Coordinates of N, CA and C in Angstrom, one line a residue:
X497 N -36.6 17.2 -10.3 CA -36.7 15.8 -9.9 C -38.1 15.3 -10.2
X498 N -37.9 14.1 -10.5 CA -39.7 13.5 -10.9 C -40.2 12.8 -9.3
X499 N -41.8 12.3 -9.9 CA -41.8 11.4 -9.0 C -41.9 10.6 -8.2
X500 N -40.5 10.2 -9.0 CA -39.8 8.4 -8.7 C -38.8 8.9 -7.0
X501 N -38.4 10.6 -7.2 CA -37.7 11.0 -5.6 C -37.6 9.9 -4.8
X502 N -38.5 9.3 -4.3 CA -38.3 8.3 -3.1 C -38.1 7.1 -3.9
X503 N -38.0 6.9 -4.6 CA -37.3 5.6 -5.4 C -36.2 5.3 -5.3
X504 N -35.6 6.5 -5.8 CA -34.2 6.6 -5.9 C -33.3 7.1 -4.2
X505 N -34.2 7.8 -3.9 CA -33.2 8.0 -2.4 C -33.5 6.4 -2.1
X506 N -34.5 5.9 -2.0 CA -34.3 4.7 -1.3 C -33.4 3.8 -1.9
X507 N -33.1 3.5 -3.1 CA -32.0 2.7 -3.9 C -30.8 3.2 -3.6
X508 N -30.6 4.5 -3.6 CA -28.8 5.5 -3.3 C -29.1 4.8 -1.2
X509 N -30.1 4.7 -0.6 CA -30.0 4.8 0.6 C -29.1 3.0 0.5
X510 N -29.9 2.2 -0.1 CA -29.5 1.0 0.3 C -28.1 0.6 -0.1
X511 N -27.7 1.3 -1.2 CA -26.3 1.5 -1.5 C -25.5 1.8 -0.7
X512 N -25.8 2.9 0.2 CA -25.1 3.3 0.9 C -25.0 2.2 2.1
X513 N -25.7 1.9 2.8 CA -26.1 0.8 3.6 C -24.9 -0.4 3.2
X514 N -25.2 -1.1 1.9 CA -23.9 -1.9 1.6 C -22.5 -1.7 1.9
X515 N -22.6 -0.6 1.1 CA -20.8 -0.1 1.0 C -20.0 0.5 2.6
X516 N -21.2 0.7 3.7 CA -20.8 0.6 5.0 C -21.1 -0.3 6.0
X517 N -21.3 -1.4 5.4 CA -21.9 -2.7 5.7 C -20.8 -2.9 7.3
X518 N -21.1 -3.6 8.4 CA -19.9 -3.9 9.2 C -19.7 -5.1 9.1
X519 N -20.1 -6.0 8.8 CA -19.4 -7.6 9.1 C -20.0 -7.6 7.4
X520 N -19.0 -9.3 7.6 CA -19.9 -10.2 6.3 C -21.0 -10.1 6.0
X521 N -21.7 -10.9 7.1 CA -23.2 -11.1 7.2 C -24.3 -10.0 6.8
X522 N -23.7 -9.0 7.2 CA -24.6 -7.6 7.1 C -24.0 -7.1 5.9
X523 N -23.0 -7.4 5.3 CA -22.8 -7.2 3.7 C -23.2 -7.9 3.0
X524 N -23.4 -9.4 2.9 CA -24.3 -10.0 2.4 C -25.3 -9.6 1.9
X525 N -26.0 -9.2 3.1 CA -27.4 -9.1 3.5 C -27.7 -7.4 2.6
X526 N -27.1 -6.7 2.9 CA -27.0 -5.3 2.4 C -26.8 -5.5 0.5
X527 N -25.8 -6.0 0.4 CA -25.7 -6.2 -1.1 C -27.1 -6.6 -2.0
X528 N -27.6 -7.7 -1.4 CA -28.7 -8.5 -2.0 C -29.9 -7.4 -2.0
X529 N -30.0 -6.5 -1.0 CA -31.7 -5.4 -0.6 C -31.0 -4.9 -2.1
X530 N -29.9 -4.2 -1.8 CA -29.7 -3.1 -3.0 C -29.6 -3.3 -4.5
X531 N -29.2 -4.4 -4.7 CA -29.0 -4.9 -6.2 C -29.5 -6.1 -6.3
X532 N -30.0 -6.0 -7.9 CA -30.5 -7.3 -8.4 C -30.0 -8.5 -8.4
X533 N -30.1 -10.0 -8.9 CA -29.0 -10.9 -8.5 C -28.2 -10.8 -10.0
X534 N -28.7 -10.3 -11.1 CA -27.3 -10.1 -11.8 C -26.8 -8.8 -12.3
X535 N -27.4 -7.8 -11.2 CA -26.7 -6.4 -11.0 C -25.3 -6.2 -11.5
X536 N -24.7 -5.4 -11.8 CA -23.2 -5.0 -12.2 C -22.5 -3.9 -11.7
X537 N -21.5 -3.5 -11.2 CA -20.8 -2.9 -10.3 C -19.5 -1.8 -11.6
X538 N -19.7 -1.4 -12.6 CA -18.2 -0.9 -13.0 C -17.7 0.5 -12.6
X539 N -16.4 0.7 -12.6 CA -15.7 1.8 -12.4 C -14.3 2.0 -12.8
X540 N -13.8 3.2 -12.8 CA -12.0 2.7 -13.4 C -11.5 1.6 -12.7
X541 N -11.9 1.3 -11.9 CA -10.8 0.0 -11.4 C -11.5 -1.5 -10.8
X542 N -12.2 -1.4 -11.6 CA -13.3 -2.5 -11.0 C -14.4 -2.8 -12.0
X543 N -15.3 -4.2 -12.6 CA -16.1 -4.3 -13.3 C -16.7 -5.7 -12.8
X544 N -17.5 -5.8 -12.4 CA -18.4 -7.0 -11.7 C -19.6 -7.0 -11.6
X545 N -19.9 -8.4 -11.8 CA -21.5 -8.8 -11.7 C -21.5 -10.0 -10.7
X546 N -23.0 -9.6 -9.5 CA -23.8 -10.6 -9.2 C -23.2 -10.2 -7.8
X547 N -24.1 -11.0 -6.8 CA -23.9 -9.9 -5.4 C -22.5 -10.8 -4.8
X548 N -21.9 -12.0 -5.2 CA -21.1 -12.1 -4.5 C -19.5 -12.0 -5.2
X549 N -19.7 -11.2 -6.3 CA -18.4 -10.3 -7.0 C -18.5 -8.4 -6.0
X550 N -19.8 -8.6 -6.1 CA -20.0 -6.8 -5.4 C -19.5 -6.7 -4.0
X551 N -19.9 -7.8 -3.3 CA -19.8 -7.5 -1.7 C -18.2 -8.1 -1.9
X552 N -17.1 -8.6 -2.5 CA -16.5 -9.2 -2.7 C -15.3 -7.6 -2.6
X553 N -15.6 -6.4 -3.9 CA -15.4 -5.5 -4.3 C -15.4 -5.0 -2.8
X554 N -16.8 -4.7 -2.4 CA -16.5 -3.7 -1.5 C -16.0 -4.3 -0.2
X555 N -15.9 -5.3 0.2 CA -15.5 -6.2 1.3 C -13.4 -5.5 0.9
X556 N -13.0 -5.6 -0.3 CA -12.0 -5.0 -0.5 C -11.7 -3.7 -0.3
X557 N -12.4 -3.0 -0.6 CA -12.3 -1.4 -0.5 C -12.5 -1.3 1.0
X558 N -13.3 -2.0 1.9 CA -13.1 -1.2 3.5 C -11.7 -2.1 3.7
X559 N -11.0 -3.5 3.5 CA -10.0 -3.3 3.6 C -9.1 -2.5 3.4
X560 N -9.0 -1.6 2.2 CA -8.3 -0.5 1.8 C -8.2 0.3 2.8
X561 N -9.1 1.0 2.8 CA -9.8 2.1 3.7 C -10.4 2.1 5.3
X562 N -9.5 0.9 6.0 CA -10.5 0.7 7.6 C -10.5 2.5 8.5
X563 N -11.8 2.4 9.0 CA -12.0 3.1 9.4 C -12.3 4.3 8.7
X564 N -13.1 4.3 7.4 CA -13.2 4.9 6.8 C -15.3 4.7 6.1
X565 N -16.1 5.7 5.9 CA -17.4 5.3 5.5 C -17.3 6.3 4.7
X566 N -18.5 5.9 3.8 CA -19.2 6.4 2.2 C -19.9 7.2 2.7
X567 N -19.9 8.4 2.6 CA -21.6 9.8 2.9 C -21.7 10.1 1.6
X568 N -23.0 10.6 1.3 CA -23.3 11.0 0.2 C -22.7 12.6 0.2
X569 N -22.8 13.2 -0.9 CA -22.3 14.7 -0.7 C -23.5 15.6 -1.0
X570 N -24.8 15.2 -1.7 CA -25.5 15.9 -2.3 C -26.7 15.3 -2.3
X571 N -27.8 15.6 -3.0 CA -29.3 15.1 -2.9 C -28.8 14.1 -4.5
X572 N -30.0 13.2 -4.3 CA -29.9 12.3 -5.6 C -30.7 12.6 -6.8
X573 N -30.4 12.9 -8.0 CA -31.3 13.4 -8.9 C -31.6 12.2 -10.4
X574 N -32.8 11.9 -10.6 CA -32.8 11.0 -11.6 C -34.1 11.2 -12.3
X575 N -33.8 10.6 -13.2 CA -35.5 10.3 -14.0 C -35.3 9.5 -15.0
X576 N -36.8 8.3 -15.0 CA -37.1 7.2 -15.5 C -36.4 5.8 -14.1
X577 N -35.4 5.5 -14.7 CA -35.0 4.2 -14.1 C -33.4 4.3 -13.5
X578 N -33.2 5.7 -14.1 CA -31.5 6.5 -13.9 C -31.5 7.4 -12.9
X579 N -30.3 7.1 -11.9 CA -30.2 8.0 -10.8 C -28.7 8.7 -11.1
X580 N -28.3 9.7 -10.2 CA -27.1 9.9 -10.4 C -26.6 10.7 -8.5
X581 N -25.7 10.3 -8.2 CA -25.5 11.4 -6.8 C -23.7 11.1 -6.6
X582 N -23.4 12.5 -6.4 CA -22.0 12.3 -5.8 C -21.5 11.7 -4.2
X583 N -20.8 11.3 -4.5 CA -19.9 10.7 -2.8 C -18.7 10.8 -2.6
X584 N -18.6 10.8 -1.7 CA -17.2 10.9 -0.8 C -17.0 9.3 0.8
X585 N -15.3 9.6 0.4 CA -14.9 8.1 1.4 C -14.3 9.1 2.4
X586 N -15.2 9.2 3.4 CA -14.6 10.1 4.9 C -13.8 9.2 5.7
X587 N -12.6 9.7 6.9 CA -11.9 9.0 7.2 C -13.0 9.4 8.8
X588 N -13.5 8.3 9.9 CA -13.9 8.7 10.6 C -13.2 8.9 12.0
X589 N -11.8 9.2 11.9 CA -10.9 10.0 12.7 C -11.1 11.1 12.8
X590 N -10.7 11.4 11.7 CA -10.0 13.2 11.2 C -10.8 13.5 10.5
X591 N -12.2 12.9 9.9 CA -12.5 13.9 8.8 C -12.4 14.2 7.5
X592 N -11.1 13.6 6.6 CA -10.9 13.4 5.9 C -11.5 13.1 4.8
X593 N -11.2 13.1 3.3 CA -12.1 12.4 2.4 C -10.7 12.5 1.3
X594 N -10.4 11.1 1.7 CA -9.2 11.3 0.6 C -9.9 10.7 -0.8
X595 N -10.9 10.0 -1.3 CA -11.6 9.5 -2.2 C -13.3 9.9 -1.9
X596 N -13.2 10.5 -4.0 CA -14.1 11.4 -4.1 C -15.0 10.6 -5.5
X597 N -16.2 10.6 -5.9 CA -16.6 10.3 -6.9 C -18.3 10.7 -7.2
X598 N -18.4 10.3 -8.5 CA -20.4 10.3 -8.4 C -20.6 8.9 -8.9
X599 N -21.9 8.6 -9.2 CA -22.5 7.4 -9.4 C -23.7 7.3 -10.3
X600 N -23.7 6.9 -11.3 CA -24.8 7.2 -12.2 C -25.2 5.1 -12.1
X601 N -26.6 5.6 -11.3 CA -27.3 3.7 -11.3 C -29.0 3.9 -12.4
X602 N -29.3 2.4 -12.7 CA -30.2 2.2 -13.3 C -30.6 0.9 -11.9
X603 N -32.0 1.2 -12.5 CA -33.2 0.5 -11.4 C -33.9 -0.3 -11.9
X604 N -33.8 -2.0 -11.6 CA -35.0 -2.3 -12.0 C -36.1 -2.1 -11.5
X605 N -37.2 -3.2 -11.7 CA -38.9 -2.8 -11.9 C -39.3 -2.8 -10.3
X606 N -38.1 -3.4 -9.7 CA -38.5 -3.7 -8.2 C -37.8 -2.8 -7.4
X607 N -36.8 -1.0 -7.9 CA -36.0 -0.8 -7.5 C -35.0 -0.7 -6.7
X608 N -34.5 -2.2 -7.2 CA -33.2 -2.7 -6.6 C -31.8 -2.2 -8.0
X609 N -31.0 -2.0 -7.9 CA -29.8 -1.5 -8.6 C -29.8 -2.3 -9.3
X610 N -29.8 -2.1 -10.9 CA -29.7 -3.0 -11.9 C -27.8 -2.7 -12.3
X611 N -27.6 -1.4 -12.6 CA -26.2 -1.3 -12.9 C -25.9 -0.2 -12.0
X612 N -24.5 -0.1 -11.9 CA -24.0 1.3 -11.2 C -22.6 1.4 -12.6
X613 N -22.5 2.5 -12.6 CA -21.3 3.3 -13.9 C -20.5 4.6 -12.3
X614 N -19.2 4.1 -11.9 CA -18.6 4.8 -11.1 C -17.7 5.5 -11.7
X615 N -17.2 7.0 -11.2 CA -16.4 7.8 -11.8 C -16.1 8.3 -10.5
X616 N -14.5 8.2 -10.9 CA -13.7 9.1 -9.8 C -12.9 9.9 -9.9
X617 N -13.4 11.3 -9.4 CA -12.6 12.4 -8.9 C -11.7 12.9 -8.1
X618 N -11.3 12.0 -7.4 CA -10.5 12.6 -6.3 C -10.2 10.9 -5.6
X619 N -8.8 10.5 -6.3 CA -8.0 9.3 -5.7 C -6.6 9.2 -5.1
X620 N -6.5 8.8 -4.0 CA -5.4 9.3 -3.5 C -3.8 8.1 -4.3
X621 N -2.9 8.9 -4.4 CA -1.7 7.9 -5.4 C -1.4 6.7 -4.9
X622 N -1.6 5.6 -5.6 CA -1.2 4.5 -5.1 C -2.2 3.9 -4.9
X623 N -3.3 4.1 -4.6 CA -4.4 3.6 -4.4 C -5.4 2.5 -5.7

């Protein structure tokens, strides 16, 4: 790790923060700390720019998934302006993690998320 270590945990932190956001307001508000205003969001099933396509995205995904939150699964490793960390979508009943993936983000100069590149490993059918 270089560093930037506390850069990037703080950028994967605020991510995280978003994507478990509980109301609108605090997704709003979460989306904007974490990404730039013309940040981009892609993944196999999703490609969006600007924070009210992102909170838009993930405002979808906790509909998918109620009762369900993002933990990271591992430490974040990056260098220069590139981070990368895996995740998991735990069910917070049971435990569960039926959706699995990593995240490879770029940082601007203010390190707020410039892009995120999502890959997923582990999706459950139909979904």
């Amino acid at each position: 790790m270089s560093e930037n270590t506390d850069r990037y945990e703080n950028a994967v932190a605020r991510y995280f923060e978003a994507w478990n956001a509980g109301d609108p307001e605090a997704l709003t508000k979460a989306v904007a700390a974490a990404w730039s205003v013309e940040g981009t969001y892609t993944d196999p099933l999703a490609a969006v720019t600007g924070h009210t396509e992102i909170a838009a995205l993930i405002a979808g995904a906790q509909e998918q998934f109620p009762g369900f939150a993002f933990r990271p699964l591992a430490t974040v490793d990056g260098h220069h302006d590139t981070a990368r960390f895996a995740w998991e979508l735990v069910s917070e009943a049971d435990g569960s993690a039926p959706v699995a993936g990593f995240d490879v983000i770029t940082l601007d100069a203010d390190g707020r998320i410039r892009s995120v590149l999502g890959f997923l490993d582990r999706v459950p059918a139909g979904a």
